[in-house]
Short mmCIF file of C-alpha atoms in Angstrom, two decimals:
data_model
loop_
_atom_site.label_atom_id
_atom_site.label_comp_id
_atom_site.label_asym_id
_atom_site.label_seq_id
_atom_site.Cartn_x
_atom_site.Cartn_y
_atom_site.Cartn_z
CA MET Z 1 1.27 -33.68 17.88
CA VAL Z 2 1.35 -37.13 16.30
CA PRO Z 3 3.23 -37.13 12.99
CA LEU Z 4 1.16 -37.74 9.90
CA GLN Z 5 1.41 -41.22 8.48
CA GLY Z 6 2.35 -41.66 4.83
CA SER Z 7 3.68 -44.37 2.60
CA GLY Z 8 6.31 -42.16 0.97
CA LEU Z 9 9.40 -40.28 2.08
CA ARG Z 10 9.68 -37.85 4.97
CA PHE Z 11 10.57 -34.28 4.04
CA LEU Z 12 11.66 -31.37 6.21
CA LEU Z 13 10.80 -28.00 4.65
CA VAL Z 14 12.55 -24.93 6.04
CA ASN Z 15 11.26 -21.46 5.23
CA TRP Z 16 11.34 -18.21 7.21
CA ARG Z 17 7.55 -17.89 6.93
CA ASP Z 18 4.62 -20.28 6.60
CA PRO Z 19 1.42 -19.57 4.65
CA ARG Z 20 -0.44 -18.27 7.72
CA ASN Z 21 2.19 -15.62 8.44
CA PRO Z 22 0.80 -12.10 7.79
CA GLU Z 23 3.98 -11.30 5.85
CA ALA Z 24 3.86 -14.43 3.67
CA GLY Z 25 4.36 -13.81 -0.03
CA GLY Z 26 4.90 -15.62 -3.30
CA ALA Z 27 7.72 -17.84 -2.02
CA GLU Z 28 5.48 -19.16 0.75
CA VAL Z 29 2.63 -19.80 -1.69
CA HIS Z 30 4.98 -21.71 -4.00
CA LEU Z 31 6.31 -23.91 -1.20
CA HIS Z 32 2.87 -24.69 0.20
CA GLU Z 33 1.38 -25.57 -3.20
CA VAL Z 34 4.21 -28.09 -3.66
CA ALA Z 35 4.07 -29.38 -0.08
CA ARG Z 36 0.34 -30.01 0.00
CA ARG Z 37 0.62 -32.04 -3.19
CA LEU Z 38 3.49 -34.06 -1.74
CA ALA Z 39 1.39 -34.72 1.37
CA ALA Z 40 -1.59 -35.75 -0.75
CA GLN Z 41 0.63 -38.37 -2.43
CA GLY Z 42 1.51 -39.99 0.89
CA HIS Z 43 4.73 -38.18 1.78
CA PHE Z 44 5.25 -36.75 5.27
CA CYS Z 45 5.91 -33.01 5.07
CA LEU Z 46 7.12 -31.10 8.11
CA GLN Z 47 7.62 -27.36 7.62
CA VAL Z 48 9.51 -25.30 10.20
CA SER Z 49 9.11 -21.51 10.15
CA HIS Z 50 9.46 -18.68 12.62
CA ALA Z 51 6.76 -17.96 15.19
CA PHE Z 52 4.54 -14.89 14.89
CA PRO Z 53 1.93 -13.24 17.15
CA GLY Z 54 -1.35 -15.12 17.00
CA GLY Z 55 0.13 -18.16 15.31
CA SER Z 56 -0.13 -21.53 17.04
CA ALA Z 57 3.07 -23.40 17.83
CA GLU Z 58 1.95 -26.38 15.74
CA GLU Z 59 -0.67 -26.83 13.04
CA ILE Z 60 -1.59 -29.15 10.20
CA LEU Z 61 -2.55 -27.20 7.08
CA ASP Z 62 -3.65 -29.08 3.96
CA GLY Z 63 -1.84 -32.17 5.21
CA VAL Z 64 1.41 -30.28 5.92
CA HIS Z 65 2.65 -30.41 9.52
CA ILE Z 66 3.85 -26.90 10.49
CA LEU Z 67 6.07 -26.08 13.46
CA ARG Z 68 6.60 -22.44 14.42
CA ARG Z 69 9.84 -21.96 16.32
CA GLY Z 70 12.11 -19.01 17.09
CA GLY Z 71 11.89 -15.32 16.36
CA LYS Z 72 11.52 -13.37 13.16
CA PHE Z 73 15.01 -11.91 12.99
CA LEU Z 74 17.22 -14.78 14.15
CA PHE Z 75 15.34 -17.74 12.70
CA ASN Z 76 18.43 -18.82 10.75
CA PHE Z 77 20.15 -19.49 14.08
CA THR Z 78 17.09 -21.40 15.31
CA VAL Z 79 17.55 -23.65 12.27
CA LEU Z 80 21.31 -23.91 12.82
CA PHE Z 81 20.95 -25.15 16.40
CA ASN Z 82 17.97 -27.47 15.84
CA LEU Z 83 18.28 -28.90 12.34
CA ARG Z 84 19.99 -32.17 13.29
CA ARG Z 85 17.54 -32.76 16.14
CA TRP Z 86 14.50 -32.14 13.91
CA CYS Z 87 15.88 -34.53 11.30
CA LYS Z 88 16.50 -37.23 13.89
CA GLU Z 89 13.24 -36.84 15.82
CA HIS Z 90 11.08 -36.89 12.68
CA ARG Z 91 13.19 -39.45 10.77
CA ILE Z 92 13.64 -37.03 7.87
CA ASP Z 93 14.79 -38.43 4.53
CA VAL Z 94 15.36 -35.20 2.56
CA VAL Z 95 15.56 -31.49 3.48
CA LEU Z 96 13.98 -28.86 1.21
CA ASP Z 97 15.78 -25.62 2.09
CA ASP Z 98 13.73 -22.60 0.95
CA SER Z 99 16.32 -19.86 1.60
CA ASN Z 100 14.44 -16.75 0.54
CA LYS Z 101 15.84 -14.43 3.20
CA ILE Z 102 19.12 -15.04 5.05
CA ALA Z 103 20.58 -18.37 3.91
CA PHE Z 104 20.20 -21.31 6.30
CA LEU Z 105 23.43 -23.01 5.05
CA THR Z 106 21.83 -26.38 5.80
CA PRO Z 107 24.53 -28.53 4.12
CA TRP Z 108 26.91 -27.59 6.93
CA PHE Z 109 24.46 -28.53 9.69
CA SER Z 110 22.74 -31.66 8.41
CA ASN Z 111 23.86 -35.00 7.04
CA ARG Z 112 20.60 -35.49 5.13
CA PRO Z 113 20.32 -35.09 1.35
CA LEU Z 114 18.84 -31.76 0.42
CA VAL Z 115 17.40 -29.56 -2.31
CA LEU Z 116 17.72 -25.77 -2.29
CA GLN Z 117 14.75 -23.68 -3.42
CA LEU Z 118 16.07 -20.20 -4.21
CA HIS Z 119 13.87 -17.61 -5.88
CA HIS Z 120 16.49 -14.85 -6.06
CA LEU Z 121 19.44 -13.25 -4.32
CA PHE Z 122 19.25 -9.70 -3.01
CA GLY Z 123 22.85 -8.71 -3.76
CA ARG Z 124 23.50 -4.98 -3.54
CA ALA Z 125 19.77 -4.28 -3.51
CA LEU Z 126 20.10 -4.91 0.23
CA PHE Z 127 21.64 -1.47 0.66
CA ARG Z 128 18.37 0.07 -0.54
CA GLU Z 129 16.42 -1.97 1.98
CA THR Z 130 18.30 -1.77 5.25
CA ALA Z 131 21.16 -0.14 7.15
CA TRP Z 132 24.61 -1.10 5.90
CA PRO Z 133 25.57 -3.35 8.89
CA MET Z 134 22.52 -5.56 8.29
CA ALA Z 135 23.00 -5.41 4.52
CA LEU Z 136 26.59 -6.59 4.90
CA TYR Z 137 25.44 -9.35 7.24
CA VAL Z 138 22.93 -10.74 4.73
CA LEU Z 139 25.33 -10.24 1.82
CA PHE Z 140 27.98 -12.23 3.70
CA PHE Z 141 25.59 -15.20 3.90
CA GLU Z 142 24.73 -14.85 0.20
CA LYS Z 143 28.42 -14.92 -0.72
CA LEU Z 144 28.79 -18.22 1.16
CA MET Z 145 25.89 -19.88 -0.64
CA PRO Z 146 27.53 -21.03 -3.93
CA TRP Z 147 30.29 -22.68 -1.89
CA CYS Z 148 28.02 -24.15 0.78
CA TYR Z 149 25.45 -25.51 -1.70
CA ARG Z 150 27.98 -26.49 -4.38
CA ASN Z 151 26.79 -30.12 -4.41
CA ALA Z 152 23.08 -29.40 -3.96
CA ARG Z 153 20.35 -29.43 -6.54
CA VAL Z 154 18.95 -25.90 -6.83
CA LEU Z 155 15.45 -24.96 -7.98
CA THR Z 156 14.32 -21.50 -9.02
CA GLY Z 157 11.15 -20.13 -10.58
CA SER Z 158 12.17 -18.44 -13.83
CA ALA Z 159 14.70 -18.51 -16.65
CA SER Z 160 16.10 -15.09 -15.74
CA SER Z 161 16.61 -16.15 -12.12
CA GLN Z 162 18.28 -19.37 -13.31
CA LYS Z 163 20.69 -17.34 -15.43
CA GLU Z 164 21.48 -15.05 -12.49
CA LEU Z 165 22.15 -17.94 -10.10
CA LEU Z 166 24.41 -19.73 -12.56
CA SER Z 167 26.38 -16.51 -13.00
CA LYS Z 168 26.85 -16.37 -9.20
CA GLY Z 169 28.50 -19.79 -9.12
CA PHE Z 170 25.67 -22.23 -8.40
CA ARG Z 171 26.25 -25.42 -10.37
CA ARG Z 172 23.00 -27.33 -10.81
CA VAL Z 173 20.06 -24.95 -11.24
CA ASP Z 174 16.76 -26.17 -12.66
CA ILE Z 175 13.46 -24.35 -13.09
CA ALA Z 176 10.46 -25.36 -11.00
CA PRO Z 177 8.02 -23.01 -12.74
CA GLU Z 178 5.65 -20.79 -10.81
CA GLY Z 179 1.92 -21.26 -11.06
CA VAL Z 180 -1.46 -20.06 -9.92
CA GLU Z 181 -4.53 -21.83 -8.57
CA LEU Z 182 -6.97 -20.40 -11.11
CA SER Z 183 -10.10 -21.51 -9.25
CA ARG Z 184 -9.23 -19.14 -6.39
CA TYR Z 185 -9.54 -16.11 -8.64
CA VAL Z 186 -13.08 -16.79 -9.80
CA LEU Z 187 -15.71 -15.09 -7.65
CA PRO Z 188 -19.47 -15.81 -7.55
CA HIS Z 189 -20.08 -12.12 -8.22
CA ILE Z 190 -17.33 -10.31 -10.12
CA PRO Z 191 -16.90 -6.72 -8.88
CA GLU Z 192 -17.10 -3.89 -11.38
CA ARG Z 193 -13.87 -2.31 -12.52
CA LYS Z 194 -13.08 0.98 -10.87
CA LYS Z 195 -12.02 3.23 -13.71
CA ASP Z 196 -8.98 4.81 -12.08
CA LEU Z 197 -7.92 2.23 -9.49
CA ILE Z 198 -4.25 1.20 -9.56
CA LEU Z 199 -3.29 -1.68 -7.25
CA TYR Z 200 -0.10 -2.85 -5.61
CA VAL Z 201 -0.15 -6.21 -3.77
CA GLY Z 202 2.74 -7.47 -1.68
CA ARG Z 203 5.09 -6.70 1.14
CA VAL Z 204 5.81 -3.02 1.69
CA LYS Z 205 9.60 -2.96 1.79
CA ARG Z 206 12.03 -0.31 0.61
CA TYR Z 207 13.45 -2.49 -2.18
CA LYS Z 208 9.94 -2.87 -3.60
CA GLY Z 209 10.28 0.69 -4.89
CA LEU Z 210 6.83 1.99 -4.00
CA ASP Z 211 8.18 5.54 -3.83
CA VAL Z 212 8.38 5.35 -7.64
CA LEU Z 213 4.65 4.66 -7.78
CA LEU Z 214 3.93 7.70 -5.64
CA ARG Z 215 6.00 9.86 -7.99
CA ALA Z 216 4.18 8.37 -10.99
CA LEU Z 217 0.91 9.24 -9.29
CA VAL Z 218 2.02 12.88 -9.09
CA LEU Z 219 2.44 12.86 -12.87
CA LEU Z 220 -0.93 11.22 -13.55
CA LEU Z 221 -3.24 13.08 -11.19
CA PRO Z 222 -3.46 16.33 -13.23
CA ARG Z 223 -5.02 14.35 -16.11
CA HIS Z 224 -6.73 11.70 -13.96
CA PRO Z 225 -7.82 13.53 -10.79
CA GLU Z 226 -9.96 10.59 -9.59
CA MET Z 227 -7.07 8.12 -9.69
CA ARG Z 228 -6.35 6.11 -6.55
CA LEU Z 229 -3.39 3.92 -5.68
CA ALA Z 230 -4.31 1.07 -3.32
CA VAL Z 231 -1.45 -0.64 -1.48
CA ALA Z 232 -2.52 -4.06 -0.20
CA GLY Z 233 0.10 -5.45 2.15
CA SER Z 234 2.09 -4.67 5.25
CA GLY Z 235 5.73 -3.93 5.92
CA ASP Z 236 8.15 -1.64 7.64
CA ASP Z 237 8.32 0.89 4.79
CA VAL Z 238 4.74 2.09 5.31
CA PRO Z 239 5.60 5.03 7.63
CA ARG Z 240 8.22 6.38 5.20
CA LEU Z 241 5.81 6.07 2.27
CA ARG Z 242 3.02 7.81 4.18
CA ASP Z 243 5.38 10.72 4.86
CA LEU Z 244 6.49 10.80 1.23
CA ALA Z 245 2.89 10.80 0.00
CA ALA Z 246 2.21 13.79 2.22
CA GLN Z 247 5.32 15.60 0.97
CA LEU Z 248 4.28 14.98 -2.63
CA GLY Z 249 0.72 16.11 -1.93
CA VAL Z 250 -0.89 12.81 -2.99
CA GLU Z 251 -1.83 11.39 0.44
CA SER Z 252 -5.55 11.78 -0.28
CA SER Z 253 -5.16 9.58 -3.40
CA VAL Z 254 -3.32 6.69 -1.71
CA ASP Z 255 -4.94 3.98 0.40
CA PHE Z 256 -2.61 1.91 2.59
CA LEU Z 257 -4.87 -1.09 3.18
CA GLY Z 258 -2.48 -3.19 5.23
CA PHE Z 259 -2.91 -6.95 5.30
CA VAL Z 260 -5.98 -8.10 3.34
CA THR Z 261 -7.69 -11.48 3.29
CA GLU Z 262 -7.40 -13.75 0.27
CA THR Z 263 -11.02 -13.02 -0.65
CA ARG Z 264 -10.48 -9.27 -0.49
CA LYS Z 265 -7.26 -9.58 -2.47
CA VAL Z 266 -9.09 -11.32 -5.30
CA GLU Z 267 -11.84 -8.68 -5.22
CA LEU Z 268 -9.19 -5.97 -5.52
CA TYR Z 269 -7.57 -7.71 -8.48
CA HIS Z 270 -10.94 -7.65 -10.24
CA GLU Z 271 -11.70 -4.04 -9.27
CA ALA Z 272 -8.35 -2.60 -10.38
CA MET Z 273 -7.64 -1.40 -13.88
CA ILE Z 274 -3.92 -2.06 -13.53
CA VAL Z 275 -1.70 -3.94 -11.07
CA VAL Z 276 1.77 -2.47 -10.57
CA ASN Z 277 5.02 -3.98 -9.30
CA SER Z 278 7.89 -1.53 -8.87
CA SER Z 279 10.32 -3.95 -7.19
CA LEU Z 280 14.07 -4.04 -7.71
CA LYS Z 281 14.30 -7.81 -7.10
CA GLU Z 282 11.81 -10.63 -7.63
CA GLY Z 283 12.21 -14.33 -8.17
CA TRP Z 284 9.18 -14.35 -10.45
CA GLY Z 285 6.38 -12.02 -9.47
CA LEU Z 286 3.44 -14.21 -8.48
CA THR Z 287 1.14 -11.19 -8.18
CA SER Z 288 1.55 -10.66 -11.94
CA ILE Z 289 -0.03 -14.03 -12.69
CA GLU Z 290 -2.66 -13.63 -9.95
CA ALA Z 291 -3.67 -10.31 -11.50
CA ASN Z 292 -3.68 -11.85 -14.97
CA ALA Z 293 -5.98 -14.63 -13.74
CA CYS Z 294 -8.49 -11.85 -13.00
CA GLY Z 295 -7.98 -10.27 -16.41
CA THR Z 296 -5.95 -7.37 -15.05
CA PRO Z 297 -2.89 -6.08 -16.96
CA VAL Z 298 0.37 -5.42 -15.11
CA VAL Z 299 2.97 -2.68 -15.31
CA ALA Z 300 6.23 -3.77 -13.67
CA THR Z 301 9.95 -3.15 -13.60
CA ASP Z 302 12.12 -4.88 -16.16
CA VAL Z 303 14.19 -6.96 -13.72
CA PRO Z 304 14.91 -10.72 -13.40
CA GLY Z 305 11.76 -12.58 -12.48
CA LEU Z 306 9.30 -9.89 -13.45
CA CYS Z 307 10.61 -9.92 -17.03
CA ASP Z 308 9.41 -13.55 -17.16
CA SER Z 309 6.03 -13.13 -15.46
CA VAL Z 310 4.99 -10.08 -17.54
CA ARG Z 311 4.88 -10.40 -21.32
CA ASN Z 312 5.89 -6.93 -22.42
CA GLY Z 313 3.40 -5.45 -24.87
CA GLU Z 314 0.99 -8.37 -24.44
CA THR Z 315 -0.11 -8.78 -20.81
CA GLY Z 316 1.33 -5.49 -19.60
CA PHE Z 317 4.40 -3.30 -19.83
CA LEU Z 318 7.94 -3.56 -18.46
CA VAL Z 319 9.71 -0.34 -17.55
CA PRO Z 320 13.16 0.54 -16.15
CA PHE Z 321 13.49 0.32 -12.39
CA GLY Z 322 13.03 3.67 -10.66
CA ASP Z 323 11.59 5.40 -13.74
CA ALA Z 324 8.43 7.18 -12.55
CA ASP Z 325 7.90 8.77 -15.97
CA ALA Z 326 7.91 5.36 -17.68
CA PHE Z 327 5.45 3.97 -15.11
CA ALA Z 328 3.14 6.95 -15.64
CA ARG Z 329 3.29 6.70 -19.44
CA SER Z 330 2.60 2.96 -19.46
CA MET Z 331 -0.31 3.23 -17.04
CA GLU Z 332 -1.77 6.12 -19.00
CA ARG Z 333 -1.66 4.14 -22.25
CA LEU Z 334 -3.80 1.45 -20.68
CA LEU Z 335 -6.15 3.90 -18.97
CA GLU Z 336 -6.80 5.96 -22.09
CA ASP Z 337 -6.96 3.20 -24.74
CA SER Z 338 -9.89 0.95 -23.86
CA GLN Z 339 -9.26 -1.39 -26.80
CA LEU Z 340 -5.63 -1.86 -25.79
CA TRP Z 341 -6.73 -2.58 -22.21
CA LEU Z 342 -9.25 -5.19 -23.42
CA THR Z 343 -6.63 -6.87 -25.61
CA PHE Z 344 -4.14 -7.01 -22.74
CA SER Z 345 -6.87 -8.29 -20.40
CA GLU Z 346 -7.72 -11.17 -22.75
CA ASN Z 347 -4.02 -11.97 -23.25
CA ALA Z 348 -3.53 -11.89 -19.48
CA ARG Z 349 -6.23 -14.50 -18.84
CA ARG Z 350 -4.73 -16.83 -21.44
CA TRP Z 351 -1.23 -16.33 -20.00
CA ALA Z 352 -2.46 -17.15 -16.49
CA GLU Z 353 -4.22 -20.29 -17.74
CA ALA Z 354 -0.84 -21.56 -18.97
CA HIS Z 355 0.51 -21.54 -15.39
CA THR Z 356 -0.58 -24.20 -12.94
CA TRP Z 357 1.20 -25.57 -9.88
CA GLU Z 358 1.44 -29.12 -11.20
CA PRO Z 359 4.73 -28.59 -13.13
CA ALA Z 360 6.33 -26.98 -10.05
CA TYR Z 361 5.22 -29.92 -7.93
CA LEU Z 362 6.48 -32.51 -10.40
CA LYS Z 363 9.86 -30.80 -10.84
CA THR Z 364 10.33 -30.42 -7.08
CA ARG Z 365 9.34 -34.02 -6.41
CA GLU Z 366 11.78 -35.16 -9.08
CA ALA Z 367 14.60 -33.17 -7.45
CA LEU Z 368 13.79 -34.47 -3.96
CA LEU Z 369 13.67 -38.10 -5.08
CA ALA Z 370 16.89 -37.70 -7.10
CA ALA Z 371 18.67 -36.19 -4.07
CA TYR Z 372 17.49 -39.10 -1.93
CA GLU Z 373 18.64 -41.69 -4.47
CA GLU Z 374 22.02 -40.03 -5.02
CA HIS Z 375 22.64 -39.94 -1.29
CA HIS Z 376 21.88 -43.61 -0.84
CA ARG Z 377 23.97 -44.66 -3.84
CA ALA Z 378 27.02 -42.82 -2.52
#
């Protein structure tokens, strides 16, 4: 594939997943919204991500040149062994390292200036997600990060995540705020709200805490027998959650939808009365703002990231992680008080309108150009 021609700098973007990946989430959306704007301004953007079934080896998407290389589980080693070659072959000026899974540790394997995009660290939440050998493996890489990236500019999406990263030893952490492309959440024909539809959107992983939502459903069904929980997304925790739903006797009230298209996702946001996010760790919680753009309130856990994307008592409610009773009470308040729901819905739309991708793009561009200039002054 012939590299795109541009009058600006040449950037290498490294992320475990690209926007076409069926498991792509908010981090991938953030990176692509920035990258496509950089490309539109004449910069060459090459993103490298892991290959997946059905994905082409190379593609140009919105002006961003995407290479898919290596497997899902060892992509960090694919980066380790190929980073210098990619930088040389494509004459890369600056690396944008989007380490949202296992850290790539790019400063140790590249002589190019770089910027680290880091939405959050997993920390001990890893032990909820995976077996302890894998958790220790990932945690080991996380412990190396403040040392490895000690001279790098770091970008994160929220004030609470910035505070967390600074406490972990990162030195220069700025906020590249999250956004939403509002036009994508306006449909020609807006679906009617489904009175008792609760929606979760995102990857289905153990640390996302969806078992709490199932337990909250148990508490709500006696008073709201028509209630349904729709889970839009795929992940390796689905079999466990299906079994748990059966054990709790709520399997007939839960729909595991799997991967849904962007159009269907937006329809679901409009159909739902409430969007829920029960996660233990988030860098921001993009689904909160996506839901808000459709006028849908959110009930989420009060953790870093989500505590910034949800305005407690205005656009939704924040509750303690793992507290099924608190989830049930908060959802019931919105379901039973139509005036409160309407107020939150109006607040949610206004809150979403305050978030566009332009500030994230401008802050990221500023960091990339500053890294390039610092490198060439040294």
